Amino acid sequence: MRVLIVGSGGREHALAWAISASPLLTELFVAPGNPGTAALATNVPLRTNDIAGLVNFAVAQKVDLVVPGPEAPLVAGLADALAAQNIACCGPSAAAAQLEGSKRFTKEIADAAGIPTAAWKAFTEADEAHDYVEEIGAPIVIKADGLAAGKGVVVAATLDEAHEAVTAIMEDKVHGAAGAEIVIEQCLVGEEISVFALCDGEDALYLGCAADHKRVGDGDTGPNTGGMGAISPPPWAGQAIIDATMATIIRPALGEMARRGMPFRGFLFAGLMVEEDGPKLIEFNVRFGDPECETLLPLLRSDLLPALVAATEGELKHVDLRWRDAASATVVMCSKGYPGAYATGGEIFGLEEVGALPEVTVFHAGTMADQGGILANGGRVLAVNATGADLQEAVTRAYEAVDKIEWADGFCRRDIGRRAIFAAQARK
Ligand code: AMP
Ligand code: GLY
């Protein structure tokens, strides 16, 4: 099989790493890829938003399967454009990608399908939004409806913060058109988890559960980021929570999407709050998570590629994936200053030595190659993953690896998995 992965981050490196191990693979391309994927595949200098370029490439290279990493090309119609050329794509149509592209759409699907989620209302008028804030009270959550680069959500602890958020999004238009409509919802309280499923329009195959670490600082402090690290399995999500998630959230969503004539294919990412009475949907994403992908794929024992193909053919019911009974931890190394302004171009040393450590895999997220060396070239630069018999072992290994990487301009959180390890011990 000839496969094209779209994207350039740690998630795409992890996908390339898993797919390149498949005996079914004959040729692997990554557009645009990074120095990590270059070691496993042919990098193609096409941007992820160049839909026509990607489709033309896939046609010219007789690609059998396209695996998009990020959501933007899916929202822009990559899967539809590939379908028009009879090329399989493990990702949803633009219509189905609204599950990530529009918060309001997701809430409507959730209500129609009876999915447990926070009570909500959508607004296009700032006055009405301010009134609703007063009616519900704080804490309360304010969301720009459209894609706002992960920055469109304000969890407001006070009424003042909530009103400020409404003003910033609707009146000052800090997120542009993405904030023309807002969703205001009840604040959920509990532990957050990310649950992943591979979907074929009708059936869903569980792909694992992870806990992300979104804030930049130790102890969950500071601004939100794309994700500073992840662990799996989260001790606060046992089998009963996973079963409830598949039965009350993932499968009902698939059913509702199919009923609306927009069957969902590809990776479905449910961001959930585990409350006392079970999991509640926070949001869907139409892709694998990053760094959750780098955390879960090292636990997979089965060949991923046939499952991806089955997802595009409506054949997932015949697929059964096997997983290691182990734990996994990923520490993301970032450029100092991230998620604010940061410098790039600093050289990173020690990657080869670290990559050879047992149960350790270093995924490139924002790097570039330069005369045989590897330079930092982004905010999130490396995703250092390790597996182990339990979370403690995985986390210890991941930090041992991190500490062998020499990079003057880099930093990472030092507490990835710490709360999870405490919680796991408390449960023993
Ligand atoms: P989202 O962009 O929808 O992932 O939201 C970003 C973050 O805001 C989530 O990861 C949660 O931590 C938080 N969040 C969103 N909605 C809620 C909610 N209803 N209750 C509590 N926290 C929320
Ligand atoms: N790590 C969260 C995300 O991929 O959106």
Coordinates of C-alpha atoms and ligand atoms in Angstrom, one line a residue:
M1 CA 0.0 0.0 0.0
R2 CA 1.0 3.6 -0.7
V3 CA 0.2 5.9 2.1
L4 CA 0.3 9.7 2.6
I5 CA 0.2 11.2 6.0
V6 CA -0.6 14.9 6.2
G7 CA 1.0 17.0 8.9
S8 CA 4.3 17.9 10.5
G9 CA 4.1 17.4 14.2
G10 CA 4.7 14.8 16.8
R11 CA 1.4 13.1 16.1
E12 CA 2.3 12.7 12.5
H13 CA 5.7 11.3 13.4
A14 CA 4.0 8.8 15.7
L15 CA 1.5 7.8 12.9
A16 CA 4.4 7.4 10.5
W17 CA 6.3 5.3 13.1
A18 CA 3.4 3.0 13.6
I19 CA 2.4 2.7 9.9
S20 CA 6.0 2.2 8.7
A21 CA 6.1 -1.0 10.8
S22 CA 3.2 -2.5 8.7
P23 CA 4.1 -5.4 6.3
L24 CA 1.3 -4.0 4.1
L25 CA 3.2 -0.8 3.4
T26 CA 5.1 -0.3 0.2
E27 CA 5.7 3.4 0.2
L28 CA 5.1 6.1 2.8
F29 CA 4.9 9.9 2.2
V30 CA 4.4 12.6 4.8
A31 CA 3.4 16.1 3.7
P32 CA 5.2 18.2 4.8
G33 CA 6.7 16.0 7.6
N34 CA 9.7 16.8 9.8
P35 CA 13.2 15.4 10.3
G36 CA 11.7 12.6 12.4
T37 CA 9.4 11.4 9.6
A38 CA 12.2 11.8 7.1
A39 CA 13.9 8.8 8.7
L40 CA 10.8 6.7 8.0
A41 CA 9.2 8.1 4.9
T42 CA 9.6 10.5 2.0
N43 CA 8.8 14.0 3.1
V44 CA 6.8 16.0 0.5
P45 CA 7.0 19.8 0.6
L46 CA 3.3 20.5 0.5
R47 CA 1.4 22.5 3.1
T48 CA -1.4 20.9 5.1
N49 CA -3.9 23.5 3.8
D50 CA -2.9 23.0 0.1
I51 CA -5.9 20.7 -0.6
A52 CA -5.4 20.8 -4.4
G53 CA -1.7 20.1 -4.1
L54 CA -2.3 17.2 -1.7
V55 CA -4.9 15.7 -4.0
N56 CA -2.8 16.1 -7.1
F57 CA 0.1 14.5 -5.4
A58 CA -2.0 11.6 -4.2
V59 CA -3.3 11.0 -7.7
A60 CA 0.1 11.3 -9.4
Q61 CA 1.7 9.0 -6.8
K62 CA -1.1 6.5 -6.9
V63 CA -1.6 6.8 -3.1
D64 CA -4.0 4.2 -1.7
L65 CA -4.7 5.9 1.6
V66 CA -4.4 9.4 3.0
V67 CA -4.2 9.8 6.8
P68 CA -4.7 13.5 7.8
G69 CA -3.2 14.4 11.2
P70 CA -4.6 17.9 11.9
E71 CA -8.3 19.1 11.6
A72 CA -7.8 22.1 9.3
P73 CA -7.5 20.2 6.0
L74 CA -10.5 18.1 7.0
V75 CA -12.6 21.1 7.8
A76 CA -11.4 22.5 4.4
G77 CA -12.7 19.4 2.6
L78 CA -9.6 17.2 2.0
A79 CA -11.6 14.0 2.4
D80 CA -14.3 15.1 0.0
A81 CA -11.7 16.2 -2.6
L82 CA -9.9 12.8 -2.3
A83 CA -13.2 10.9 -2.5
A84 CA -13.9 12.7 -5.8
Q85 CA -10.7 11.0 -7.1
N86 CA -11.6 7.6 -5.5
I87 CA -8.7 7.9 -3.0
A88 CA -9.4 6.6 0.5
C89 CA -9.0 9.0 3.4
C90 CA -9.0 8.1 7.1
G91 CA -10.7 11.3 8.1
P92 CA -14.2 12.8 7.9
S93 CA -15.9 14.8 5.2
A94 CA -16.1 18.6 5.7
A95 CA -19.7 18.1 6.8
A96 CA -18.7 15.6 9.5
A97 CA -15.7 17.6 10.5
Q98 CA -18.1 20.2 11.9
L99 CA -17.9 18.1 15.0
E100 CA -14.7 20.0 15.6
G101 CA -15.2 23.1 13.5
S102 CA -18.3 24.3 15.3
K103 CA -19.0 24.0 19.0
R104 CA -22.7 24.7 18.5
F105 CA -23.0 21.9 16.0
T106 CA -21.4 19.5 18.5
K107 CA -23.8 20.5 21.2
E108 CA -26.8 20.0 18.9
I109 CA -25.6 16.5 18.0
A110 CA -25.1 15.8 21.7
D111 CA -28.6 16.9 22.5
A112 CA -30.2 15.1 19.6
A113 CA -28.4 11.9 20.5
G114 CA -28.9 12.1 24.3
I115 CA -25.2 12.4 25.0
P116 CA -24.4 13.6 28.5
T117 CA -22.9 17.1 28.3
A118 CA -23.0 20.5 30.0
A119 CA -26.2 22.5 29.7
W120 CA -25.6 25.2 27.0
K121 CA -27.0 28.0 24.9
A122 CA -25.7 29.7 21.7
F123 CA -25.7 33.5 21.1
T124 CA -25.1 35.9 18.3
E125 CA -26.1 38.9 20.3
A126 CA -23.8 40.1 23.0
D127 CA -26.6 41.6 25.2
E128 CA -28.4 38.3 25.4
A129 CA -25.1 36.5 26.2
H130 CA -24.4 38.9 29.1
D131 CA -27.9 38.3 30.4
Y132 CA -27.5 34.6 30.2
V133 CA -24.2 34.9 32.2
E134 CA -26.1 36.7 34.9
E135 CA -28.8 34.0 34.9
I136 CA -26.5 31.0 35.2
G137 CA -23.8 32.6 37.4
A138 CA -20.1 31.6 37.8
P139 CA -18.2 29.4 37.3
I140 CA -19.3 29.4 33.6
V141 CA -17.6 28.5 30.3
I142 CA -17.6 30.9 27.3
K143 CA -16.6 29.5 23.9
A144 CA -16.1 31.1 20.5
D145 CA -18.2 28.9 18.1
G146 CA -15.6 28.4 15.4
L147 CA -11.9 27.2 15.3
A148 CA -9.8 29.6 17.3
A149 CA -6.5 27.8 17.4
G150 CA -7.3 26.2 20.7
K151 CA -7.7 29.6 22.3
G152 CA -11.4 30.2 22.0
V153 CA -12.5 28.8 25.4
V154 CA -12.6 30.8 28.7
V155 CA -13.4 28.9 31.9
A156 CA -14.6 31.9 33.9
A157 CA -14.3 31.6 37.7
T158 CA -16.2 34.9 38.3
L159 CA -19.0 36.9 36.6
D160 CA -16.5 39.7 35.8
E161 CA -14.3 37.2 33.9
A162 CA -17.3 35.8 32.1
H163 CA -18.5 39.2 31.0
E164 CA -15.0 40.2 29.9
A165 CA -14.8 37.0 27.8
V166 CA -18.2 37.8 26.1
T167 CA -17.0 41.3 25.3
A168 CA -13.6 40.2 24.0
I169 CA -15.1 37.5 21.7
M170 CA -18.3 39.2 20.5
E171 CA -17.6 42.9 20.7
D172 CA -13.7 43.2 20.4
K173 CA -13.7 40.1 18.0
V174 CA -10.4 38.8 19.3
H175 CA -11.0 35.6 17.4
G176 CA -12.4 37.2 14.3
A177 CA -15.2 35.4 12.5
A178 CA -14.8 32.4 14.8
G179 CA -16.4 34.5 17.5
A180 CA -19.5 35.7 15.6
E181 CA -21.4 33.2 17.6
I182 CA -20.6 32.0 21.1
V183 CA -21.7 29.0 23.2
I184 CA -22.1 29.5 26.9
E185 CA -22.2 26.4 29.0
Q186 CA -22.3 25.1 32.5
C187 CA -18.9 24.4 34.1
L188 CA -18.2 20.7 34.6
V189 CA -16.1 19.5 37.5
G190 CA -14.0 16.4 37.6
E191 CA -11.0 14.9 35.9
E192 CA -10.4 15.4 32.2
I193 CA -9.7 12.6 29.9
S194 CA -9.2 12.1 26.1
V195 CA -10.8 9.0 24.7
F196 CA -10.1 8.0 21.1
A197 CA -12.0 5.8 18.7
L198 CA -11.5 4.9 15.1
C199 CA -14.8 5.2 13.2
D200 CA -16.0 3.8 9.8
G201 CA -19.3 5.7 9.6
E202 CA -21.2 3.0 11.5
D203 CA -18.9 1.3 14.0
A204 CA -16.4 2.6 16.4
L205 CA -13.2 0.8 17.6
Y206 CA -11.7 2.0 20.9
L207 CA -8.2 3.4 20.5
G208 CA -7.3 4.2 24.0
C209 CA -7.6 6.8 26.7
A210 CA -5.1 9.4 27.9
A211 CA -4.8 12.4 30.2
D212 CA -3.3 15.5 28.6
H213 CA -1.5 18.2 30.6
K214 CA -2.7 21.4 28.9
R215 CA -1.3 24.2 31.1
V216 CA 2.3 25.3 30.6
G217 CA 3.4 25.2 34.2
D218 CA 4.0 22.5 36.9
G219 CA 0.9 22.0 39.0
D220 CA -1.4 22.9 36.1
T221 CA -0.5 26.6 36.3
G222 CA -0.1 29.3 33.6
P223 CA -1.7 29.6 30.1
N224 CA -3.1 26.7 28.1
T225 CA -1.0 25.1 25.4
G226 CA -1.4 22.4 22.8
G227 CA -0.4 19.9 25.4
M228 CA 2.7 19.6 27.5
G229 CA 2.6 15.9 28.1
A230 CA 0.2 12.9 28.4
I231 CA -0.1 9.6 30.2
S232 CA -2.1 6.5 29.7
P233 CA -4.0 4.9 31.2
P234 CA -5.4 7.7 33.5
P235 CA -6.2 6.0 36.9
W236 CA -9.5 8.0 37.1
A237 CA -10.9 6.3 34.0
G238 CA -11.4 2.6 34.6
Q239 CA -13.1 0.1 32.3
A240 CA -16.6 1.2 33.4
I241 CA -15.9 4.8 32.3
I242 CA -14.5 3.6 29.0
D243 CA -17.5 1.4 28.4
A244 CA -19.9 4.3 29.3
T245 CA -18.0 6.6 27.0
M246 CA -18.3 4.2 24.0
A247 CA -22.0 3.4 24.8
T248 CA -23.3 6.9 25.8
I249 CA -21.0 9.3 23.8
I250 CA -19.1 7.8 20.9
R251 CA -21.7 5.4 19.5
P252 CA -24.7 7.7 19.9
A253 CA -22.7 10.5 18.1
L254 CA -21.9 8.1 15.2
G255 CA -25.5 7.1 15.0
E256 CA -26.7 10.7 14.9
M257 CA -24.1 11.7 12.3
A258 CA -25.2 8.8 10.1
R259 CA -28.9 9.8 10.5
R260 CA -28.0 13.3 9.3
G261 CA -26.4 11.9 6.2
M262 CA -22.9 12.8 7.3
P263 CA -21.4 9.5 8.5
F264 CA -18.2 10.0 10.5
R265 CA -15.1 8.3 9.4
G266 CA -11.6 8.6 10.9
F267 CA -10.3 9.3 14.3
L268 CA -12.8 10.6 16.8
F269 CA -11.4 12.3 19.9
A270 CA -13.8 12.8 22.8
G271 CA -12.6 15.3 25.4
L272 CA -14.5 14.3 28.5
M273 CA -15.0 15.3 32.1
V274 CA -15.3 12.4 34.4
E275 CA -17.9 13.5 36.9
E276 CA -19.1 11.5 39.8
D277 CA -22.0 10.1 37.8
G278 CA -20.0 9.3 34.7
P279 CA -18.3 10.8 31.7
K280 CA -19.6 14.1 30.2
L281 CA -18.7 15.3 26.8
I282 CA -16.7 18.6 26.7
E283 CA -15.9 18.5 23.0
F284 CA -15.2 16.4 20.0
N285 CA -12.1 16.6 17.8
V286 CA -12.0 14.9 14.4
R287 CA -8.4 13.8 14.7
F288 CA -6.0 12.0 16.9
G289 CA -4.7 14.1 19.9
D290 CA -1.2 15.5 20.2
P291 CA 0.6 14.4 22.4
E292 CA -2.0 11.7 23.1
C293 CA -1.2 10.0 19.8
E294 CA 2.5 9.7 20.7
T295 CA 1.4 8.3 24.1
L296 CA -1.1 5.6 22.9
L297 CA 0.5 4.2 19.7
P298 CA 3.6 2.9 21.6
L299 CA 1.1 0.7 23.5
L300 CA -0.4 -0.8 20.3
R301 CA 0.7 -4.4 19.5
S302 CA -1.4 -4.8 16.3
D303 CA -0.7 -3.5 12.9
L304 CA -2.4 -0.1 12.7
L305 CA -2.6 0.1 8.9
P306 CA -5.3 -2.5 8.3
A307 CA -7.5 -0.8 10.9
L308 CA -7.1 2.5 9.1
V309 CA -8.1 0.9 5.8
A310 CA -11.0 -0.9 7.4
A311 CA -12.2 2.5 8.7
T312 CA -12.4 3.8 5.2
E313 CA -14.2 0.7 3.9
G314 CA -16.9 0.4 6.6
E315 CA -15.3 -2.8 7.8
L316 CA -14.2 -2.0 11.3
K317 CA -16.5 -4.6 12.8
H318 CA -14.0 -7.2 11.6
V319 CA -11.0 -5.5 13.3
D320 CA -9.8 -6.3 16.7
L321 CA -6.7 -4.4 18.0
R322 CA -4.4 -5.8 20.7
W323 CA -2.7 -3.5 23.2
R324 CA 0.1 -4.0 25.7
D325 CA -0.9 -4.2 29.3
A326 CA 1.5 -1.4 30.2
A327 CA 1.6 2.3 30.9
S328 CA 2.9 5.1 28.7
A329 CA 4.1 8.7 29.4
T330 CA 5.0 11.5 27.0
V331 CA 6.9 14.6 28.1
V332 CA 6.8 17.5 25.6
M333 CA 10.0 19.6 25.3
C334 CA 9.2 23.2 24.3
S335 CA 11.1 26.3 23.3
K336 CA 11.5 28.7 26.2
G337 CA 8.7 31.3 26.0
Y338 CA 6.1 28.9 24.6
P339 CA 3.1 29.3 24.4
G340 CA 4.1 33.0 24.0
A341 CA 6.9 34.2 21.8
Y342 CA 10.0 32.0 21.5
A343 CA 13.3 31.8 19.6
T344 CA 14.0 29.0 17.1
G345 CA 17.3 27.7 15.7
G346 CA 19.0 26.3 18.8
E347 CA 20.7 23.0 18.2
I348 CA 19.6 19.8 20.1
F349 CA 22.1 17.1 21.0
G350 CA 21.8 13.6 22.3
L351 CA 18.8 12.4 20.3
E352 CA 20.4 9.4 18.8
E353 CA 21.6 8.1 22.2
V354 CA 18.2 8.7 23.7
G355 CA 16.4 7.1 20.8
A356 CA 18.3 3.9 21.5
L357 CA 17.1 3.6 25.1
P358 CA 14.8 0.7 25.8
E359 CA 11.1 1.5 25.7
V360 CA 11.8 5.1 24.7
T361 CA 10.8 6.8 21.5
V362 CA 11.5 10.5 20.7
F363 CA 8.9 11.9 18.3
H364 CA 9.9 15.2 16.5
A365 CA 7.2 17.9 16.7
G366 CA 8.9 21.2 15.7
T367 CA 12.4 20.5 14.5
M368 CA 14.4 21.1 11.4
A369 CA 17.5 19.4 10.0
D370 CA 20.6 21.4 9.3
Q371 CA 23.9 20.0 8.1
G372 CA 23.4 16.7 10.0
G373 CA 22.2 18.5 13.1
I374 CA 18.7 18.9 14.5
L375 CA 17.5 22.5 15.4
A376 CA 14.5 23.6 17.3
N377 CA 11.9 25.0 14.9
G378 CA 8.7 25.5 16.8
G379 CA 7.0 25.9 20.2
R380 CA 6.5 22.2 20.9
V381 CA 9.7 20.7 19.7
L382 CA 10.0 17.1 20.9
A383 CA 7.6 14.5 22.4
V384 CA 9.6 12.1 24.5
N385 CA 7.7 8.9 25.1
A386 CA 8.4 6.0 27.4
T387 CA 6.5 2.9 28.3
G388 CA 6.8 0.8 31.4
A389 CA 5.0 -1.8 33.6
D390 CA 3.2 1.0 35.4
L391 CA 2.9 4.8 35.2
Q392 CA 5.7 5.4 37.7
E393 CA 8.1 3.4 35.6
A394 CA 7.0 5.0 32.3
V395 CA 7.3 8.5 33.8
T396 CA 10.8 7.8 35.3
R397 CA 12.0 6.5 32.0
A398 CA 10.6 9.5 30.1
Y399 CA 12.4 12.0 32.3
E400 CA 15.6 9.9 32.2
A401 CA 15.5 10.3 28.5
V402 CA 14.6 14.0 28.7
D403 CA 17.6 14.6 30.9
K404 CA 19.9 13.1 28.3
I405 CA 18.8 15.6 25.7
E406 CA 21.0 18.7 25.6
W407 CA 19.1 21.7 24.4
A408 CA 19.9 25.1 25.9
D409 CA 16.7 26.8 24.8
G410 CA 14.3 24.0 25.9
F411 CA 12.1 23.4 28.8
C412 CA 9.5 20.9 29.9
R413 CA 7.0 20.4 32.7
R414 CA 8.6 18.3 35.5
D415 CA 5.4 16.9 36.8
I416 CA 3.9 15.0 33.9
G417 CA 1.9 12.1 35.4
R418 CA 2.5 13.1 39.0
R419 CA -1.2 13.5 39.9
A420 CA -2.0 10.3 38.1
I421 CA 0.6 8.4 40.0
F422 CA -0.7 9.8 43.3
A423 CA -4.3 8.9 42.3
A424 CA -3.2 5.4 41.2
Q425 CA -1.4 4.8 44.6
A426 CA -4.4 6.1 46.5
R427 CA -6.6 3.5 44.7
K428 CA -4.3 0.6 45.7
Ligands
AMP1 P1 -12.0 23.0 24.3 O1 -11.3 24.0 23.4 O2 -13.5 22.8 24.1 O3 -11.2 21.8 24.5 O4 -11.9 23.6 25.8 C1 -10.7 23.9 26.3 C2 -10.6 23.5 27.8 O5 -11.6 24.2 28.5 C3 -11.0 22.0 28.0 O6 -10.0 21.1 27.8 C4 -11.5 22.1 29.4 O7 -10.4 22.0 30.3 C5 -12.1 23.4 29.5 N1 -13.6 23.3 29.4 C6 -14.3 23.4 28.2 N2 -15.6 23.3 28.5 C7 -15.8 23.1 29.8 C8 -16.9 22.9 30.7 N3 -18.1 22.9 30.2 N4 -16.6 22.7 32.0 C9 -15.4 22.8 32.4 N5 -14.3 22.9 31.7 C10 -14.5 23.1 30.4
GLY2 N1 -3.8 17.4 23.2 C1 -5.0 18.0 22.8 C2 -5.2 18.1 21.4 O1 -4.7 17.4 20.6 O2 -6.1 18.9 21.1

